[in-house]
């Protein structure tokens, strides 16, 4: 049995154990770093707010109610419709903490799920020249389209379906690429690396937030190096995120650093393949 079949069978097993009546338990068990204050505006709409360096930021985010079915759990590009995952929130907070990285830059978010929260924050507050938000699932992209209509932007913002396995050859070269928690599926990892390599400007940077999850993060890095990309992995990349992570380690018995805590991978282009650096 190959890796793709093993991954598919694992999701079949999970899908067959999930029913509508246990969805509340699934959502309640998730880890949160409480980086954003989340205020319910209406049935589907929420206001995500954060205070960063004495500045207040907020965005209107649509979280459409879903019913988790086996079919919806079968593909990796459906996981973004389940919830806004902690890695996306962490990456969004990192964006707000480093807005100078985005000024006058073109930005692409890959696998942004139903919110593309990191890309939305960059578009709202980063003074970018252009922002393009993507996911492989049409339902996610539809939800992002709704979010774009509900917020006021001073920069050009677009969204579209982007499937990495189609090896898009006509992508623009972007100054900044964002991706959160996109490394865990074996069958999609190589396609993600290729998409980053083909769409990243030579003087640009890709920021990927993801937990280790065993060897998956390092397998991604090895693939990236083979494409001529340079990777730098950071653990303590934001003071508040590190503080919240440290508290989880001390006080939450369900917290597992390997599977929960997002590391930050900074990726640049080079013509040489060099070893990954760790900070």
PDB file of N, CA and C in Angstrom, residues 24-125:
ATOM      1  N   UNK A  24     -19.926  19.232  17.977  1.00  0.00           N
ATOM      2  CA  UNK A  24     -19.608  20.180  19.048  1.00  0.00           C
ATOM      3  C   UNK A  24     -18.404  19.704  19.850  1.00  0.00           C
ATOM      4  N   UNK A  25     -18.295  18.388  20.058  1.00  0.00           N
ATOM      5  CA  UNK A  25     -17.160  17.855  20.785  1.00  0.00           C
ATOM      6  C   UNK A  25     -15.870  18.046  20.003  1.00  0.00           C
ATOM      7  N   UNK A  26     -15.927  17.895  18.685  1.00  0.00           N
ATOM      8  CA  UNK A  26     -14.741  18.072  17.846  1.00  0.00           C
ATOM      9  C   UNK A  26     -14.239  19.499  17.946  1.00  0.00           C
ATOM     10  N   UNK A  27     -15.134  20.457  17.839  1.00  0.00           N
ATOM     11  CA  UNK A  27     -14.741  21.855  17.878  1.00  0.00           C
ATOM     12  C   UNK A  27     -14.257  22.250  19.272  1.00  0.00           C
ATOM     13  N   UNK A  28     -14.892  21.734  20.318  1.00  0.00           N
ATOM     14  CA  UNK A  28     -14.528  22.109  21.677  1.00  0.00           C
ATOM     15  C   UNK A  28     -13.140  21.607  22.047  1.00  0.00           C
ATOM     16  N   UNK A  29     -12.694  20.508  21.418  1.00  0.00           N
ATOM     17  CA  UNK A  29     -11.420  19.905  21.786  1.00  0.00           C
ATOM     18  C   UNK A  29     -10.223  20.595  21.149  1.00  0.00           C
ATOM     19  N   UNK A  30     -10.459  21.554  20.271  1.00  0.00           N
ATOM     20  CA  UNK A  30      -9.365  22.172  19.557  1.00  0.00           C
ATOM     21  C   UNK A  30      -8.578  23.127  20.447  1.00  0.00           C
ATOM     22  N   UNK A  31      -7.278  23.222  20.142  1.00  0.00           N
ATOM     23  CA  UNK A  31      -6.382  24.116  20.857  1.00  0.00           C
ATOM     24  C   UNK A  31      -6.553  25.533  20.329  1.00  0.00           C
ATOM     25  N   UNK A  32      -6.480  26.508  21.229  1.00  0.00           N
ATOM     26  CA  UNK A  32      -6.518  27.914  20.822  1.00  0.00           C
ATOM     27  C   UNK A  32      -5.468  28.690  21.602  1.00  0.00           C
ATOM     28  N   UNK A  33      -4.825  29.632  20.921  1.00  0.00           N
ATOM     29  CA  UNK A  33      -3.853  30.505  21.580  1.00  0.00           C
ATOM     30  C   UNK A  33      -4.475  31.846  21.977  1.00  0.00           C
ATOM     31  N   UNK A  34      -5.758  32.032  21.687  1.00  0.00           N
ATOM     32  CA  UNK A  34      -6.504  33.234  22.088  1.00  0.00           C
ATOM     33  C   UNK A  34      -5.800  34.515  21.656  1.00  0.00           C
ATOM     34  N   UNK A  35      -5.337  34.530  20.423  1.00  0.00           N
ATOM     35  CA  UNK A  35      -4.664  35.712  19.882  1.00  0.00           C
ATOM     36  C   UNK A  35      -5.654  36.756  19.392  1.00  0.00           C
ATOM     37  N   UNK A  36      -6.858  36.309  19.079  1.00  0.00           N
ATOM     38  CA  UNK A  36      -7.904  37.206  18.583  1.00  0.00           C
ATOM     39  C   UNK A  36      -9.114  37.155  19.505  1.00  0.00           C
ATOM     40  N   UNK A  37      -9.699  38.300  19.704  1.00  0.00           N
ATOM     41  CA  UNK A  37     -11.007  38.367  20.350  1.00  0.00           C
ATOM     42  C   UNK A  37     -12.056  38.123  19.268  1.00  0.00           C
ATOM     43  N   UNK A  38     -12.902  37.139  19.478  1.00  0.00           N
ATOM     44  CA  UNK A  38     -13.878  36.751  18.453  1.00  0.00           C
ATOM     45  C   UNK A  38     -15.271  37.117  18.943  1.00  0.00           C
ATOM     46  N   UNK A  39     -15.886  38.071  18.260  1.00  0.00           N
ATOM     47  CA  UNK A  39     -17.220  38.568  18.635  1.00  0.00           C
ATOM     48  C   UNK A  39     -18.236  38.129  17.592  1.00  0.00           C
ATOM     49  N   UNK A  40     -19.295  37.470  18.056  1.00  0.00           N
ATOM     50  CA  UNK A  40     -20.351  37.027  17.144  1.00  0.00           C
ATOM     51  C   UNK A  40     -21.205  38.217  16.734  1.00  0.00           C
ATOM     52  N   UNK A  41     -21.313  38.440  15.428  1.00  0.00           N
ATOM     53  CA  UNK A  41     -22.116  39.539  14.894  1.00  0.00           C
ATOM     54  C   UNK A  41     -23.501  39.042  14.496  1.00  0.00           C
ATOM     55  N   UNK A  42     -23.540  37.890  13.852  1.00  0.00           N
ATOM     56  CA  UNK A  42     -24.807  37.273  13.437  1.00  0.00           C
ATOM     57  C   UNK A  42     -24.583  35.771  13.356  1.00  0.00           C
ATOM     58  N   UNK A  43     -25.514  35.052  12.744  1.00  0.00           N
ATOM     59  CA  UNK A  43     -25.440  33.593  12.701  1.00  0.00           C
ATOM     60  C   UNK A  43     -24.127  33.104  12.104  1.00  0.00           C
ATOM     61  N   UNK A  44     -23.674  33.730  11.030  1.00  0.00           N
ATOM     62  CA  UNK A  44     -22.485  33.268  10.333  1.00  0.00           C
ATOM     63  C   UNK A  44     -21.286  34.209  10.463  1.00  0.00           C
ATOM     64  N   UNK A  45     -21.519  35.431  10.913  1.00  0.00           N
ATOM     65  CA  UNK A  45     -20.477  36.443  10.866  1.00  0.00           C
ATOM     66  C   UNK A  45     -19.877  36.730  12.232  1.00  0.00           C
ATOM     67  N   UNK A  46     -18.551  36.890  12.221  1.00  0.00           N
ATOM     68  CA  UNK A  46     -17.794  37.154  13.438  1.00  0.00           C
ATOM     69  C   UNK A  46     -16.800  38.277  13.184  1.00  0.00           C
ATOM     70  N   UNK A  47     -16.525  39.020  14.241  1.00  0.00           N
ATOM     71  CA  UNK A  47     -15.505  40.055  14.172  1.00  0.00           C
ATOM     72  C   UNK A  47     -14.260  39.547  14.884  1.00  0.00           C
ATOM     73  N   UNK A  48     -13.169  39.411  14.125  1.00  0.00           N
ATOM     74  CA  UNK A  48     -11.883  39.003  14.673  1.00  0.00           C
ATOM     75  C   UNK A  48     -11.068  40.251  14.963  1.00  0.00           C
ATOM     76  N   UNK A  49     -10.713  40.459  16.238  1.00  0.00           N
ATOM     77  CA  UNK A  49      -9.983  41.662  16.643  1.00  0.00           C
ATOM     78  C   UNK A  49      -8.719  41.276  17.405  1.00  0.00           C
ATOM     79  N   UNK A  50      -7.680  42.095  17.233  1.00  0.00           N
ATOM     80  CA  UNK A  50      -6.422  41.881  17.951  1.00  0.00           C
ATOM     81  C   UNK A  50      -5.766  43.218  18.218  1.00  0.00           C
ATOM     82  N   UNK A  51      -5.129  43.312  19.356  1.00  0.00           N
ATOM     83  CA  UNK A  51      -4.331  44.498  19.697  1.00  0.00           C
ATOM     84  C   UNK A  51      -2.863  44.098  19.590  1.00  0.00           C
ATOM     85  N   UNK A  52      -2.155  44.708  18.655  1.00  0.00           N
ATOM     86  CA  UNK A  52      -0.757  44.378  18.402  1.00  0.00           C
ATOM     87  C   UNK A  52       0.064  45.657  18.488  1.00  0.00           C
ATOM     88  N   UNK A  53       1.013  45.681  19.399  1.00  0.00           N
ATOM     89  CA  UNK A  53       1.889  46.842  19.559  1.00  0.00           C
ATOM     90  C   UNK A  53       1.068  48.129  19.710  1.00  0.00           C
ATOM     91  N   UNK A  54       0.048  48.043  20.560  1.00  0.00           N
ATOM     92  CA  UNK A  54      -0.849  49.164  20.891  1.00  0.00           C
ATOM     93  C   UNK A  54      -1.726  49.606  19.740  1.00  0.00           C
ATOM     94  N   UNK A  55      -1.768  48.836  18.672  1.00  0.00           N
ATOM     95  CA  UNK A  55      -2.645  49.135  17.538  1.00  0.00           C
ATOM     96  C   UNK A  55      -3.773  48.104  17.484  1.00  0.00           C
ATOM     97  N   UNK A  56      -4.983  48.576  17.182  1.00  0.00           N
ATOM     98  CA  UNK A  56      -6.145  47.697  17.109  1.00  0.00           C
ATOM     99  C   UNK A  56      -6.452  47.329  15.665  1.00  0.00           C
ATOM    100  N   UNK A  57      -6.662  46.060  15.431  1.00  0.00           N
ATOM    101  CA  UNK A  57      -6.959  45.553  14.094  1.00  0.00           C
ATOM    102  C   UNK A  57      -8.194  44.657  14.174  1.00  0.00           C
ATOM    103  N   UNK A  58      -8.981  44.656  13.108  1.00  0.00           N
ATOM    104  CA  UNK A  58     -10.157  43.787  13.092  1.00  0.00           C
ATOM    105  C   UNK A  58     -10.553  43.463  11.661  1.00  0.00           C
ATOM    106  N   UNK A  59     -11.282  42.366  11.513  1.00  0.00           N
ATOM    107  CA  UNK A  59     -11.814  41.956  10.214  1.00  0.00           C
ATOM    108  C   UNK A  59     -13.113  41.213  10.432  1.00  0.00           C
ATOM    109  N   UNK A  60     -14.053  41.377   9.511  1.00  0.00           N
ATOM    110  CA  UNK A  60     -15.297  40.615   9.526  1.00  0.00           C
ATOM    111  C   UNK A  60     -15.075  39.296   8.801  1.00  0.00           C
ATOM    112  N   UNK A  61     -15.369  38.209   9.479  1.00  0.00           N
ATOM    113  CA  UNK A  61     -15.083  36.882   8.950  1.00  0.00           C
ATOM    114  C   UNK A  61     -16.350  36.043   8.961  1.00  0.00           C
ATOM    115  N   UNK A  62     -16.618  35.394   7.844  1.00  0.00           N
ATOM    116  CA  UNK A  62     -17.772  34.497   7.734  1.00  0.00           C
ATOM    117  C   UNK A  62     -17.335  33.077   8.051  1.00  0.00           C
ATOM    118  N   UNK A  63     -18.023  32.470   9.001  1.00  0.00           N
ATOM    119  CA  UNK A  63     -17.798  31.060   9.311  1.00  0.00           C
ATOM    120  C   UNK A  63     -19.104  30.327   9.057  1.00  0.00           C
ATOM    121  N   UNK A  64     -19.293  29.895   7.823  1.00  0.00           N
ATOM    122  CA  UNK A  64     -20.537  29.238   7.444  1.00  0.00           C
ATOM    123  C   UNK A  64     -20.691  27.927   8.192  1.00  0.00           C
ATOM    124  N   UNK A  65     -21.886  27.669   8.732  1.00  0.00           N
ATOM    125  CA  UNK A  65     -22.104  26.387   9.413  1.00  0.00           C
ATOM    126  C   UNK A  65     -22.025  25.237   8.435  1.00  0.00           C
ATOM    127  N   UNK A  66     -21.363  24.150   8.836  1.00  0.00           N
ATOM    128  CA  UNK A  66     -21.237  22.994   7.958  1.00  0.00           C
ATOM    129  C   UNK A  66     -21.690  21.754   8.705  1.00  0.00           C
ATOM    130  N   UNK A  67     -21.991  20.735   7.950  1.00  0.00           N
ATOM    131  CA  UNK A  67     -22.251  19.412   8.490  1.00  0.00           C
ATOM    132  C   UNK A  67     -21.089  18.524   8.062  1.00  0.00           C
ATOM    133  N   UNK A  68     -20.369  17.966   9.026  1.00  0.00           N
ATOM    134  CA  UNK A  68     -19.218  17.132   8.704  1.00  0.00           C
ATOM    135  C   UNK A  68     -19.716  15.766   8.259  1.00  0.00           C
ATOM    136  N   UNK A  69     -19.408  15.415   7.031  1.00  0.00           N
ATOM    137  CA  UNK A  69     -19.798  14.119   6.484  1.00  0.00           C
ATOM    138  C   UNK A  69     -18.539  13.374   6.046  1.00  0.00           C
ATOM    139  N   UNK A  70     -18.639  12.066   5.841  1.00  0.00           N
ATOM    140  CA  UNK A  70     -17.485  11.325   5.338  1.00  0.00           C
ATOM    141  C   UNK A  70     -16.951  11.891   4.030  1.00  0.00           C
ATOM    142  N   UNK A  71     -17.843  12.323   3.155  1.00  0.00           N
ATOM    143  CA  UNK A  71     -17.403  12.877   1.876  1.00  0.00           C
ATOM    144  C   UNK A  71     -16.577  14.140   2.072  1.00  0.00           C
ATOM    145  N   UNK A  72     -16.989  14.975   3.038  1.00  0.00           N
ATOM    146  CA  UNK A  72     -16.282  16.235   3.258  1.00  0.00           C
ATOM    147  C   UNK A  72     -14.927  16.036   3.906  1.00  0.00           C
ATOM    148  N   UNK A  73     -14.740  14.899   4.591  1.00  0.00           N
ATOM    149  CA  UNK A  73     -13.470  14.641   5.244  1.00  0.00           C
ATOM    150  C   UNK A  73     -12.498  13.880   4.355  1.00  0.00           C
ATOM    151  N   UNK A  74     -12.921  13.467   3.161  1.00  0.00           N
ATOM    152  CA  UNK A  74     -12.091  12.579   2.356  1.00  0.00           C
ATOM    153  C   UNK A  74     -10.880  13.273   1.748  1.00  0.00           C
ATOM    154  N   UNK A  75     -10.986  14.539   1.358  1.00  0.00           N
ATOM    155  CA  UNK A  75      -9.895  15.185   0.665  1.00  0.00           C
ATOM    156  C   UNK A  75      -9.209  16.219   1.521  1.00  0.00           C
ATOM    157  N   UNK A  76      -7.873  16.377   1.309  1.00  0.00           N
ATOM    158  CA  UNK A  76      -7.135  17.342   2.122  1.00  0.00           C
ATOM    159  C   UNK A  76      -7.639  18.755   1.872  1.00  0.00           C
ATOM    160  N   UNK A  77      -8.149  19.049   0.671  1.00  0.00           N
ATOM    161  CA  UNK A  77      -8.583  20.410   0.392  1.00  0.00           C
ATOM    162  C   UNK A  77      -9.973  20.690   0.936  1.00  0.00           C
ATOM    163  N   UNK A  78     -10.516  19.766   1.741  1.00  0.00           N
ATOM    164  CA  UNK A  78     -11.780  20.023   2.435  1.00  0.00           C
ATOM    165  C   UNK A  78     -11.577  20.413   3.892  1.00  0.00           C
ATOM    166  N   UNK A  79     -10.370  20.207   4.424  1.00  0.00           N
ATOM    167  CA  UNK A  79     -10.161  20.455   5.843  1.00  0.00           C
ATOM    168  C   UNK A  79     -10.299  21.925   6.194  1.00  0.00           C
ATOM    169  N   UNK A  80     -10.085  22.817   5.231  1.00  0.00           N
ATOM    170  CA  UNK A  80     -10.213  24.247   5.487  1.00  0.00           C
ATOM    171  C   UNK A  80     -11.637  24.691   5.718  1.00  0.00           C
ATOM    172  N   UNK A  81     -12.606  23.820   5.397  1.00  0.00           N
ATOM    173  CA  UNK A  81     -14.009  24.143   5.629  1.00  0.00           C
ATOM    174  C   UNK A  81     -14.489  23.693   7.002  1.00  0.00           C
ATOM    175  N   UNK A  82     -13.665  22.946   7.735  1.00  0.00           N
ATOM    176  CA  UNK A  82     -14.070  22.447   9.042  1.00  0.00           C
ATOM    177  C   UNK A  82     -14.041  23.563  10.078  1.00  0.00           C
ATOM    178  N   UNK A  83     -12.956  24.362  10.072  1.00  0.00           N
ATOM    179  CA  UNK A  83     -12.824  25.450  11.031  1.00  0.00           C
ATOM    180  C   UNK A  83     -11.651  26.333  10.602  1.00  0.00           C
ATOM    181  N   UNK A  84     -11.433  27.434  11.325  1.00  0.00           N
ATOM    182  CA  UNK A  84     -10.225  28.229  11.139  1.00  0.00           C
ATOM    183  C   UNK A  84      -9.191  27.658  12.085  1.00  0.00           C
ATOM    184  N   UNK A  85      -8.171  27.047  11.552  1.00  0.00           N
ATOM    185  CA  UNK A  85      -7.213  26.297  12.354  1.00  0.00           C
ATOM    186  C   UNK A  85      -6.242  27.233  13.069  1.00  0.00           C
ATOM    187  N   UNK A  86      -5.684  26.786  14.209  1.00  0.00           N
ATOM    188  CA  UNK A  86      -4.769  27.635  14.988  1.00  0.00           C
ATOM    189  C   UNK A  86      -3.584  28.159  14.193  1.00  0.00           C
ATOM    190  N   UNK A  87      -3.040  27.380  13.272  1.00  0.00           N
ATOM    191  CA  UNK A  87      -1.895  27.856  12.487  1.00  0.00           C
ATOM    192  C   UNK A  87      -2.260  29.076  11.653  1.00  0.00           C
ATOM    193  N   UNK A  88      -3.498  29.106  11.141  1.00  0.00           N
ATOM    194  CA  UNK A  88      -3.952  30.266  10.365  1.00  0.00           C
ATOM    195  C   UNK A  88      -4.069  31.491  11.259  1.00  0.00           C
ATOM    196  N   UNK A  89      -4.589  31.309  12.472  1.00  0.00           N
ATOM    197  CA  UNK A  89      -4.698  32.434  13.405  1.00  0.00           C
ATOM    198  C   UNK A  89      -3.308  32.931  13.824  1.00  0.00           C
ATOM    199  N   UNK A  90      -2.394  31.994  14.075  1.00  0.00           N
ATOM    200  CA  UNK A  90      -1.026  32.374  14.441  1.00  0.00           C
ATOM    201  C   UNK A  90      -0.364  33.145  13.298  1.00  0.00           C
ATOM    202  N   UNK A  91      -0.524  32.653  12.076  1.00  0.00           N
ATOM    203  CA  UNK A  91       0.077  33.339  10.927  1.00  0.00           C
ATOM    204  C   UNK A  91      -0.543  34.717  10.726  1.00  0.00           C
ATOM    205  N   UNK A  92      -1.852  34.836  10.942  1.00  0.00           N
ATOM    206  CA  UNK A  92      -2.514  36.140  10.832  1.00  0.00           C
ATOM    207  C   UNK A  92      -1.973  37.111  11.873  1.00  0.00           C
ATOM    208  N   UNK A  93      -1.760  36.619  13.075  1.00  0.00           N
ATOM    209  CA  UNK A  93      -1.206  37.478  14.126  1.00  0.00           C
ATOM    210  C   UNK A  93       0.234  37.868  13.794  1.00  0.00           C
ATOM    211  N   UNK A  94       0.992  36.947  13.238  1.00  0.00           N
ATOM    212  CA  UNK A  94       2.362  37.257  12.825  1.00  0.00           C
ATOM    213  C   UNK A  94       2.359  38.335  11.741  1.00  0.00           C
ATOM    214  N   UNK A  95       1.420  38.246  10.811  1.00  0.00           N
ATOM    215  CA  UNK A  95       1.293  39.279   9.767  1.00  0.00           C
ATOM    216  C   UNK A  95       1.087  40.647  10.404  1.00  0.00           C
ATOM    217  N   UNK A  96       0.151  40.730  11.347  1.00  0.00           N
ATOM    218  CA  UNK A  96      -0.144  42.012  11.996  1.00  0.00           C
ATOM    219  C   UNK A  96       1.044  42.523  12.812  1.00  0.00           C
ATOM    220  N   UNK A  97       1.901  41.624  13.261  1.00  0.00           N
ATOM    221  CA  UNK A  97       3.076  42.010  14.037  1.00  0.00           C
ATOM    222  C   UNK A  97       4.259  42.409  13.159  1.00  0.00           C
ATOM    223  N   UNK A  98       4.139  42.159  11.856  1.00  0.00           N
ATOM    224  CA  UNK A  98       5.251  42.424  10.928  1.00  0.00           C
ATOM    225  C   UNK A  98       4.741  43.059   9.637  1.00  0.00           C
ATOM    226  N   UNK A  99       3.951  44.098   9.778  1.00  0.00           N
ATOM    227  CA  UNK A  99       3.294  44.699   8.621  1.00  0.00           C
ATOM    228  C   UNK A  99       4.277  45.316   7.628  1.00  0.00           C
ATOM    229  N   UNK A 100       5.458  45.701   8.084  1.00  0.00           N
ATOM    230  CA  UNK A 100       6.436  46.291   7.162  1.00  0.00           C
ATOM    231  C   UNK A 100       6.863  45.316   6.074  1.00  0.00           C
ATOM    232  N   UNK A 101       6.701  44.017   6.332  1.00  0.00           N
ATOM    233  CA  UNK A 101       7.053  43.018   5.321  1.00  0.00           C
ATOM    234  C   UNK A 101       6.160  43.096   4.087  1.00  0.00           C
ATOM    235  N   UNK A 102       5.003  43.736   4.233  1.00  0.00           N
ATOM    236  CA  UNK A 102       3.984  43.668   3.188  1.00  0.00           C
ATOM    237  C   UNK A 102       3.798  44.978   2.414  1.00  0.00           C
ATOM    238  N   UNK A 103       4.372  46.041   2.875  1.00  0.00           N
ATOM    239  CA  UNK A 103       4.171  47.335   2.233  1.00  0.00           C
ATOM    240  C   UNK A 103       4.647  47.303   0.774  1.00  0.00           C
ATOM    241  N   UNK A 104       3.732  47.680  -0.124  1.00  0.00           N
ATOM    242  CA  UNK A 104       4.013  47.752  -1.564  1.00  0.00           C
ATOM    243  C   UNK A 104       4.392  46.399  -2.163  1.00  0.00           C
ATOM    244  N   UNK A 105       4.021  45.306  -1.512  1.00  0.00           N
ATOM    245  CA  UNK A 105       4.358  43.968  -2.000  1.00  0.00           C
ATOM    246  C   UNK A 105       3.135  43.260  -2.572  1.00  0.00           C
ATOM    247  N   UNK A 106       3.401  42.343  -3.488  1.00  0.00           N
ATOM    248  CA  UNK A 106       2.347  41.447  -3.970  1.00  0.00           C
ATOM    249  C   UNK A 106       2.331  40.217  -3.082  1.00  0.00           C
ATOM    250  N   UNK A 107       1.119  39.777  -2.713  1.00  0.00           N
ATOM    251  CA  UNK A 107       0.976  38.715  -1.703  1.00  0.00           C
ATOM    252  C   UNK A 107       0.062  37.619  -2.242  1.00  0.00           C
ATOM    253  N   UNK A 108       0.452  36.375  -2.009  1.00  0.00           N
ATOM    254  CA  UNK A 108      -0.346  35.210  -2.379  1.00  0.00           C
ATOM    255  C   UNK A 108      -0.524  34.340  -1.148  1.00  0.00           C
ATOM    256  N   UNK A 109      -1.774  33.962  -0.838  1.00  0.00           N
ATOM    257  CA  UNK A 109      -1.989  32.962   0.206  1.00  0.00           C
ATOM    258  C   UNK A 109      -2.401  31.650  -0.439  1.00  0.00           C
ATOM    259  N   UNK A 110      -1.748  30.572  -0.040  1.00  0.00           N
ATOM    260  CA  UNK A 110      -2.041  29.233  -0.539  1.00  0.00           C
ATOM    261  C   UNK A 110      -2.757  28.432   0.531  1.00  0.00           C
ATOM    262  N   UNK A 111      -3.802  27.702   0.143  1.00  0.00           N
ATOM    263  CA  UNK A 111      -4.514  26.833   1.079  1.00  0.00           C
ATOM    264  C   UNK A 111      -5.088  27.583   2.258  1.00  0.00           C
ATOM    265  N   UNK A 112      -5.667  28.758   2.007  1.00  0.00           N
ATOM    266  CA  UNK A 112      -6.154  29.627   3.077  1.00  0.00           C
ATOM    267  C   UNK A 112      -7.447  29.189   3.727  1.00  0.00           C
ATOM    268  N   UNK A 113      -8.093  28.129   3.210  1.00  0.00           N
ATOM    269  CA  UNK A 113      -9.321  27.638   3.809  1.00  0.00           C
ATOM    270  C   UNK A 113     -10.470  28.613   3.662  1.00  0.00           C
ATOM    271  N   UNK A 114     -11.440  28.503   4.564  1.00  0.00           N
ATOM    272  CA  UNK A 114     -12.669  29.275   4.424  1.00  0.00           C
ATOM    273  C   UNK A 114     -12.522  30.723   4.857  1.00  0.00           C
ATOM    274  N   UNK A 115     -11.361  31.097   5.431  1.00  0.00           N
ATOM    275  CA  UNK A 115     -11.205  32.476   5.888  1.00  0.00           C
ATOM    276  C   UNK A 115     -10.054  33.220   5.225  1.00  0.00           C
ATOM    277  N   UNK A 116      -8.962  32.507   4.872  1.00  0.00           N
ATOM    278  CA  UNK A 116      -7.732  33.173   4.421  1.00  0.00           C
ATOM    279  C   UNK A 116      -7.395  34.321   5.365  1.00  0.00           C
ATOM    280  N   UNK A 117      -7.465  34.054   6.667  1.00  0.00           N
ATOM    281  CA  UNK A 117      -7.366  35.109   7.668  1.00  0.00           C
ATOM    282  C   UNK A 117      -6.040  35.853   7.592  1.00  0.00           C
ATOM    283  N   UNK A 118      -4.946  35.155   7.364  1.00  0.00           N
ATOM    284  CA  UNK A 118      -3.641  35.818   7.275  1.00  0.00           C
ATOM    285  C   UNK A 118      -3.598  36.769   6.083  1.00  0.00           C
ATOM    286  N   UNK A 119      -4.084  36.293   4.945  1.00  0.00           N
ATOM    287  CA  UNK A 119      -4.101  37.146   3.760  1.00  0.00           C
ATOM    288  C   UNK A 119      -5.059  38.305   3.893  1.00  0.00           C
ATOM    289  N   UNK A 120      -6.189  38.084   4.551  1.00  0.00           N
ATOM    290  CA  UNK A 120      -7.159  39.164   4.780  1.00  0.00           C
ATOM    291  C   UNK A 120      -6.516  40.264   5.626  1.00  0.00           C
ATOM    292  N   UNK A 121      -5.802  39.894   6.678  1.00  0.00           N
ATOM    293  CA  UNK A 121      -5.164  40.895   7.530  1.00  0.00           C
ATOM    294  C   UNK A 121      -4.066  41.647   6.774  1.00  0.00           C
ATOM    295  N   UNK A 122      -3.324  40.948   5.937  1.00  0.00           N
ATOM    296  CA  UNK A 122      -2.310  41.612   5.123  1.00  0.00           C
ATOM    297  C   UNK A 122      -2.959  42.611   4.169  1.00  0.00           C
ATOM    298  N   UNK A 123      -4.082  42.214   3.583  1.00  0.00           N
ATOM    299  CA  UNK A 123      -4.766  43.093   2.636  1.00  0.00           C
ATOM    300  C   UNK A 123      -5.368  44.317   3.320  1.00  0.00           C
ATOM    301  N   UNK A 124      -5.870  44.130   4.532  1.00  0.00           N
ATOM    302  CA  UNK A 124      -6.502  45.237   5.256  1.00  0.00           C
ATOM    303  C   UNK A 124      -5.493  46.234   5.804  1.00  0.00           C
ATOM    304  N   UNK A 125      -4.342  45.744   6.277  1.00  0.00           N
ATOM    305  CA  UNK A 125      -3.455  46.607   7.061  1.00  0.00           C
ATOM    306  C   UNK A 125      -2.001  46.645   6.580  1.00  0.00           C
TER     307      UNK A 125
END
